[in-house]
């Protein structure tokens, strides 16, 4: 900005030197040097320039740089101060120089154009003074307006940046919550199944070594699957050997059958019934169904006792998906161990699993209810799907019988 001002006033400085008005030239050079203080002392710069402009006009009237110093200094004030303060400063700084031209009528009284065309010198001088004063005022208004506009744009950019930062922070919090929810489902399910399989292997290893081998194989597969799921959820794409972790989609869709088979291997007498069309062809929706079934069966495996039958049913009808998991075990979630809680002295837990299911259901305007019914425990989840409920051909109800 200082260099721009120096180039702008250079003709006036040269003209002042040639005419012998050294003081006017020195003042203009001083203003050019003071422009370097526009960011640290903008108000002081305006006051200094306003006084110098009046002095230069009196010493060297009708210079080509009239009020140029005020343009830059008023712009600097408008960029850092409020609009009201900038406008008041503009009015106060403009008044002396504009009034000097309008009222004092400084400048040469003789003009060749006036003499050649027979115009009254007084009238011509008054006209030029009014035009110059108005031009000075208008140019200062424009400079202040540009500064105000720049300040508003910068404030808007800061607001956008702050909004983006808040959005990123919220997204980060949501992502951490999602990861925590996924990790709960993966760890709670996998560890529960692995404990049940290891307990079962210890029982049957002497009576049926072949059966024990199958159980141990399922135990190994469950552990490896859990490890892969944890890597995928946490974003760790390389294992200890440096090979890339499998980038498979999250469990959903046909993975439900594998999930049910794993629980059967763990010892649940599982019966599965699907009614109506297939699940909507949406990975997130299918994952929600998968996780609700997984959490419900994990709780049955952990806390159900004397199980004779576990029923899982999924019904798709009119844009609503109903998930019901019902067992006839004696374990009662939420009770203390002495009151018939879970096996091995466990109670039902902290309730994080039920809260997670309810949170997933709310994404699809759904609800989750859980409570005792008869001897066992029942989980009922209702999910809403905005589409037609399916993108595949409807299927007939079917049932898969599990092994006791």
C-alpha positions as semicolon CSV with decimal commas, in nm:
position;residue;x (nm);y (nm);z (nm)
1;X;0,000;0,000;0,000
2;X;0,287;0,239;0,077
3;X;0,442;0,174;-0,264
4;X;0,109;0,233;-0,435
5;X;0,070;0,566;-0,260
6;X;0,428;0,664;-0,350
7;X;0,362;0,597;-0,719
8;X;0,037;0,792;-0,702
9;X;0,190;1,107;-0,548
10;X;0,516;1,094;-0,743
11;X;0,395;1,346;-1,009
12;X;0,288;1,591;-0,739
13;X;0,620;1,555;-0,557
14;X;0,811;1,624;-0,880
15;X;0,590;1,922;-0,961
16;X;0,634;2,062;-0,607
17;X;1,011;2,028;-0,632
18;X;1,021;2,198;-0,971
19;X;0,807;2,481;-0,842
20;X;1,030;2,522;-0,536
21;X;0,771;2,403;-0,282
22;X;1,009;2,172;-0,099
23;X;0,801;2,154;0,218
24;X;0,500;2,016;0,031
25;X;0,722;1,750;-0,130
26;X;0,870;1,657;0,208
27;X;0,524;1,622;0,364
28;X;0,410;1,390;0,085
29;X;0,720;1,176;0,135
30;X;0,647;1,168;0,510
31;X;0,293;1,044;0,440
32;X;0,434;0,770;0,216
33;X;0,659;0,657;0,502
34;X;0,373;0,675;0,754
35;X;0,173;0,429;0,542
36;X;0,383;0,150;0,692
37;X;0,200;0,215;1,022
38;X;-0,145;0,158;0,871
39;X;-0,191;-0,182;1,040
40;X;-0,051;-0,096;1,384
41;X;-0,184;0,261;1,417
42;X;-0,461;0,317;1,159
43;X;-0,645;0,589;1,356
44;X;-0,325;0,783;1,424
45;X;-0,236;0,755;1,056
46;X;-0,572;0,905;0,955
47;X;-0,524;1,200;1,191
48;X;-0,172;1,261;1,060
49;X;-0,274;1,235;0,694
50;X;-0,577;1,464;0,743
51;X;-0,352;1,740;0,880
52;X;-0,081;1,690;0,616
53;X;-0,332;1,690;0,329
54;X;-0,460;2,031;0,437
55;X;-0,104;2,164;0,467
56;X;0,000;2,028;0,126
57;X;-0,312;2,176;-0,034
58;X;-0,231;2,518;0,111
59;X;0,133;2,495;0,002
60;X;0,075;2,339;-0,339
61;X;-0,294;2,379;-0,447
62;X;-0,460;2,163;-0,710
63;X;-0,214;1,878;-0,689
64;X;-0,308;1,559;-0,872
65;X;-0,302;1,356;-0,552
66;X;-0,574;1,546;-0,359
67;X;-0,686;1,328;-0,062
68;X;-0,501;1,017;-0,191
69;X;-0,347;0,967;0,152
70;X;-0,693;0,961;0,307
71;X;-0,804;0,684;0,072
72;X;-0,547;0,440;0,205
73;X;-0,569;0,544;0,569
74;X;-0,950;0,537;0,581
75;X;-0,945;0,195;0,418
76;X;-0,707;0,075;0,690
77;X;-0,940;0,204;0,962
78;X;-1,250;0,046;0,806
79;X;-1,080;-0,294;0,783
80;X;-1,009;-0,320;1,157
81;X;-1,281;-0,111;1,324
82;X;-1,660;-0,116;1,332
83;X;-1,868;0,032;1,053
84;X;-1,994;0,315;1,271
85;X;-1,644;0,410;1,384
86;X;-1,514;0,397;1,027
87;X;-1,792;0,623;0,896
88;X;-1,743;0,878;1,177
89;X;-1,368;0,879;1,118
90;X;-1,426;0,928;0,744
91;X;-1,654;1,225;0,804
92;X;-1,417;1,392;1,053
93;X;-1,109;1,336;0,835
94;X;-1,280;1,447;0,512
95;X;-1,438;1,767;0,644
96;X;-1,126;1,990;0,672
97;X;-0,996;1,918;0,322
98;X;-1,336;1,932;0,155
99;X;-1,427;2,257;0,332
100;X;-1,093;2,400;0,234
101;X;-1,182;2,361;-0,130
102;X;-1,547;2,458;-0,092
103;X;-1,512;2,762;0,133
104;X;-1,153;2,888;0,130
105;X;-1,138;2,871;-0,251
106;X;-0,766;2,807;-0,264
107;X;-0,591;2,777;-0,596
108;X;-0,493;3,000;-0,891
109;X;-0,733;3,281;-0,978
110;X;-0,620;3,309;-1,338
111;X;-0,663;3,044;-1,605
112;X;-0,592;3,055;-1,977
113;X;-0,912;2,867;-2,051
114;X;-1,110;3,122;-1,852
115;X;-0,944;3,416;-2,031
116;X;-0,982;3,264;-2,378
117;X;-1,351;3,189;-2,342
118;X;-1,458;3,499;-2,154
119;X;-1,569;3,311;-1,842
120;X;-1,581;3,497;-1,513
121;X;-1,272;3,374;-1,317
122;X;-1,459;3,386;-0,988
123;X;-1,744;3,171;-1,115
124;X;-1,506;2,921;-1,275
125;X;-1,300;2,895;-0,960
126;X;-1,610;2,840;-0,746
127;X;-1,729;2,565;-0,980
128;X;-1,397;2,381;-0,974
129;X;-1,374;2,414;-0,596
130;X;-1,718;2,261;-0,549
131;X;-1,638;1,978;-0,791
132;X;-1,305;1,905;-0,618
133;X;-1,458;1,907;-0,270
134;X;-1,738;1,675;-0,379
135;X;-1,488;1,442;-0,549
136;X;-1,277;1,427;-0,234
137;X;-1,579;1,342;-0,020
138;X;-1,706;1,080;-0,264
139;X;-1,364;0,914;-0,304
140;X;-1,325;0,891;0,073
141;X;-1,671;0,735;0,103
142;X;-1,575;0,478;-0,162
143;X;-1,246;0,398;0,012
144;X;-1,424;0,353;0,345
145;X;-1,691;0,139;0,183
146;X;-1,429;-0,089;0,028
147;X;-1,265;-0,130;0,368
148;X;-1,600;-0,215;0,530
149;X;-1,669;-0,470;0,257
150;X;-1,330;-0,633;0,303
151;X;-1,385;-0,651;0,679
152;X;-1,727;-0,812;0,635
153;X;-1,585;-1,065;0,390
154;X;-1,307;-1,156;0,631
155;X;-1,554;-1,192;0,917
156;X;-1,770;-1,414;0,699
157;X;-1,470;-1,629;0,611
158;X;-1,385;-1,658;0,980
159;X;-1,743;-1,759;1,059
160;X;-1,734;-2,020;0,783
161;X;-1,399;-2,149;0,911
162;X;-1,535;-2,163;1,268
163;X;-1,847;-2,342;1,146
164;X;-1,632;-2,589;0,955
165;X;-1,422;-2,648;1,266
166;X;-1,735;-2,706;1,478
167;X;-1,876;-2,939;1,215
168;X;-1,550;-3,132;1,198
169;X;-1,544;-3,158;1,576
170;X;-1,904;-3,281;1,583
171;X;-1,829;-3,530;1,308
172;X;-1,528;-3,648;1,507
173;X;-1,743;-3,697;1,816
174;X;-2,005;-3,883;1,615
175;X;-1,736;-4,099;1,459
176;X;-1,591;-4,181;1,800
177;X;-1,938;-4,275;1,922
178;X;-1,991;-4,492;1,615
179;X;-1,655;-4,664;1,667
180;X;-1,732;-4,719;2,036
181;X;-2,070;-4,868;1,948
182;X;-1,921;-5,095;1,683
183;X;-1,639;-5,202;1,915
184;X;-1,892;-5,290;2,186
185;X;-2,086;-5,507;1,944
186;X;-1,776;-5,678;1,806
187;X;-1,605;-5,742;2,140
188;X;-1,917;-5,833;2,340
189;X;-2,040;-6,079;2,078
190;X;-1,706;-6,235;1,990
191;X;-1,581;-6,279;2,346
192;X;-1,913;-6,423;2,459
193;X;-1,916;-6,676;2,176
194;X;-1,549;-6,762;2,232
195;X;-1,604;-6,821;2,606
196;X;-1,903;-7,043;2,535
197;X;-1,711;-7,239;2,272
198;X;-1,411;-7,289;2,499
199;X;-1,636;-7,406;2,783
200;X;-1,809;-7,646;2,546
201;X;-1,480;-7,781;2,412
202;X;-1,362;-7,851;2,766
203;X;-1,676;-8,057;2,831
204;X;-1,679;-8,267;2,513
205;X;-1,303;-8,311;2,461
206;X;-1,301;-8,645;2,649
207;X;-1,629;-8,781;2,516
208;X;-1,607;-8,667;2,154
209;X;-1,265;-8,547;2,037
210;X;-1,397;-8,488;1,682
211;X;-1,676;-8,267;1,811
212;X;-1,426;-8,084;2,031
213;X;-1,208;-8,023;1,725
214;X;-1,502;-7,867;1,542
215;X;-1,574;-7,641;1,840
216;X;-1,211;-7,536;1,867
217;X;-1,205;-7,462;1,494
218;X;-1,512;-7,240;1,534
219;X;-1,341;-7,076;1,831
220;X;-1,039;-6,994;1,616
221;X;-1,255;-6,861;1,332
222;X;-1,453;-6,641;1,570
223;X;-1,135;-6,492;1,715
224;X;-0,990;-6,420;1,372
225;X;-1,314;-6,264;1,255
226;X;-1,329;-6,046;1,566
227;X;-0,970;-5,933;1,511
228;X;-1,042;-5,843;1,149
229;X;-1,355;-5,652;1,253
230;X;-1,160;-5,458;1,515
231;X;-0,894;-5,364;1,258
232;X;-1,161;-5,252;1,015
233;X;-1,350;-5,046;1,272
234;X;-1,039;-4,878;1,409
235;X;-0,893;-4,816;1,067
236;X;-0,579;-5,021;1,125
237;X;-0,521;-5,160;0,777
238;X;-0,201;-5,356;0,843
239;X;-0,139;-5,650;1,070
240;X;0,184;-5,737;1,251
241;X;0,328;-5,904;0,941
242;X;0,277;-5,589;0,735
243;X;0,004;-5,735;0,514
244;X;-0,305;-5,532;0,449
245;X;-0,604;-5,615;0,665
246;X;-0,909;-5,738;0,472
247;X;-1,122;-5,450;0,349
248;X;-1,449;-5,636;0,360
249;X;-1,782;-5,458;0,405
250;X;-1,934;-5,443;0,749
251;X;-2,136;-5,748;0,841
252;X;-2,485;-5,731;0,691
253;X;-2,716;-5,900;0,445
254;X;-2,620;-6,265;0,389
255;X;-2,380;-6,239;0,686
256;X;-2,688;-6,279;0,904
257;X;-2,698;-6,649;0,815
258;X;-2,334;-6,687;0,920
259;X;-2,410;-6,506;1,243
260;X;-2,695;-6,743;1,326
261;X;-2,486;-7,047;1,239
262;X;-2,213;-6,925;1,474
263;X;-2,461;-6,903;1,761
264;X;-2,586;-7,252;1,683
265;X;-2,231;-7,381;1,699
266;X;-2,196;-7,207;2,035
267;X;-2,488;-7,413;2,162
268;X;-2,803;-7,202;2,118
269;X;-3,114;-7,398;2,014
270;X;-3,185;-7,138;1,750
271;X;-3,492;-7,119;1,523
272;X;-3,505;-6,846;1,259
273;X;-3,812;-6,723;1,071
274;X;-3,823;-6,460;0,798
275;X;-4,157;-6,333;0,669
276;X;-4,232;-6,100;0,383
277;X;-3,994;-5,947;0,126
278;X;-3,618;-5,943;0,167
279;X;-3,456;-5,669;0,370
280;X;-3,408;-5,335;0,191
281;X;-3,095;-5,328;-0,018
282;X;-2,921;-5,072;0,199
283;X;-2,595;-5,161;0,373
284;X;-2,649;-4,930;0,672
285;X;-3,003;-5,059;0,729
286;X;-2,893;-5,421;0,701
287;X;-2,609;-5,353;0,944
288;X;-2,861;-5,215;1,194
289;X;-3,069;-5,532;1,168
290;X;-2,754;-5,743;1,199
291;X;-2,632;-5,562;1,510
292;X;-2,970;-5,581;1,686
293;X;-2,991;-5,955;1,626
294;X;-2,629;-5,999;1,726
295;X;-2,665;-5,806;2,053
296;X;-2,989;-5,984;2,144
297;X;-2,845;-6,332;2,086
298;X;-2,522;-6,240;2,266
299;X;-2,724;-6,150;2,574
300;X;-2,915;-6,478;2,547
301;X;-2,589;-6,670;2,522
302;X;-2,440;-6,490;2,821
303;X;-2,735;-6,486;3,058
304;X;-2,986;-6,749;2,946
305;X;-3,001;-7,070;3,149
306;X;-3,175;-7,397;3,077
307;X;-3,250;-7,290;2,724
308;X;-3,476;-7,516;2,523
309;X;-3,559;-7,281;2,238
310;X;-3,453;-6,941;2,103
311;X;-3,670;-6,786;1,831
312;X;-3,550;-6,514;1,597
313;X;-3,803;-6,367;1,357
314;X;-3,775;-6,086;1,104
315;X;-4,091;-5,957;0,940
316;X;-4,089;-5,707;0,653
317;X;-4,424;-5,546;0,579
318;X;-4,540;-5,205;0,450
319;X;-4,213;-5,026;0,508
320;X;-4,172;-5,165;0,860
321;X;-3,918;-5,424;0,969
322;X;-4,000;-5,609;1,291
323;X;-3,723;-5,797;1,470
324;X;-3,813;-6,029;1,758
325;X;-3,576;-6,240;1,965
326;X;-3,747;-6,462;2,222
327;X;-3,596;-6,726;2,451
328;X;-3,733;-6,952;2,721
329;X;-3,430;-6,939;2,950
330;X;-3,432;-6,869;3,320
331;X;-3,178;-6,588;3,316
332;X;-3,338;-6,254;3,400
333;X;-3,147;-5,949;3,277
334;X;-3,106;-5,672;3,528
335;X;-3,126;-5,889;3,842
336;X;-2,850;-5,939;4,088
337;X;-2,677;-6,280;4,098
338;X;-2,865;-6,385;4,410
339;X;-3,194;-6,310;4,238
340;X;-3,134;-6,538;3,945
341;X;-2,916;-6,326;3,727
342;X;-2,671;-6,441;3,466
343;X;-2,451;-6,749;3,492
344;X;-2,119;-6,759;3,671
345;X;-2,236;-6,490;3,910
346;X;-2,285;-6,224;3,640
347;X;-2,569;-5,978;3,627
348;X;-2,706;-5,859;3,298
349;X;-2,439;-5,591;3,270
350;X;-2,445;-5,217;3,242
351;X;-2,720;-5,193;2,983
352;X;-2,493;-5,050;2,717
353;X;-2,605;-5,316;2,470
354;X;-2,971;-5,222;2,501
355;X;-2,884;-4,855;2,477
356;X;-2,683;-4,924;2,163
357;X;-2,973;-5,110;2,003
358;X;-3,211;-4,827;2,085
359;X;-2,968;-4,574;1,940
360;X;-2,940;-4,768;1,615
361;X;-3,317;-4,804;1,592
362;X;-3,372;-4,429;1,635
363;X;-3,175;-4,367;1,315
364;X;-3,464;-4,532;1,130
365;X;-3,743;-4,385;1,345
366;X;-3,766;-4,712;1,532
367;X;-3,798;-4,839;1,886
368;X;-3,657;-5,126;2,090
369;X;-3,839;-5,293;2,378
370;X;-3,685;-5,554;2,605
371;X;-3,837;-5,737;2,899
372;X;-3,934;-6,063;3,061
373;X;-4,209;-6,272;2,906
374;X;-4,301;-6,601;3,065
375;X;-3,979;-6,781;3,162
376;X;-3,754;-6,608;2,916
377;X;-3,659;-6,273;2,774
378;X;-3,796;-6,091;2,471
379;X;-3,644;-5,819;2,254
380;X;-3,874;-5,646;2,006
381;X;-3,739;-5,389;1,760
382;X;-3,941;-5,191;1,506
383;X;-3,761;-5,012;1,222
384;X;-3,914;-4,787;0,959
385;X;-3,793;-4,791;0,601
386;X;-3,899;-4,494;0,382
387;X;-3,899;-4,704;0,065
388;X;-4,128;-4,986;-0,034
389;X;-3,959;-5,215;0,215
390;X;-3,767;-5,420;-0,038
391;X;-3,577;-5,407;-0,361
392;X;-3,595;-5,780;-0,421
393;X;-3,858;-6,036;-0,504
394;X;-4,077;-6,130;-0,205
395;X;-4,004;-6,463;-0,043
396;X;-4,223;-6,706;0,142
397;X;-4,184;-6,755;0,515
398;X;-3,925;-7,014;0,605
399;X;-3,775;-7,157;0,919
400;X;-3,429;-7,285;0,998
401;X;-3,410;-7,534;1,283
402;X;-3,111;-7,519;1,513
403;X;-2,947;-7,788;1,716
404;X;-3,008;-7,808;2,087
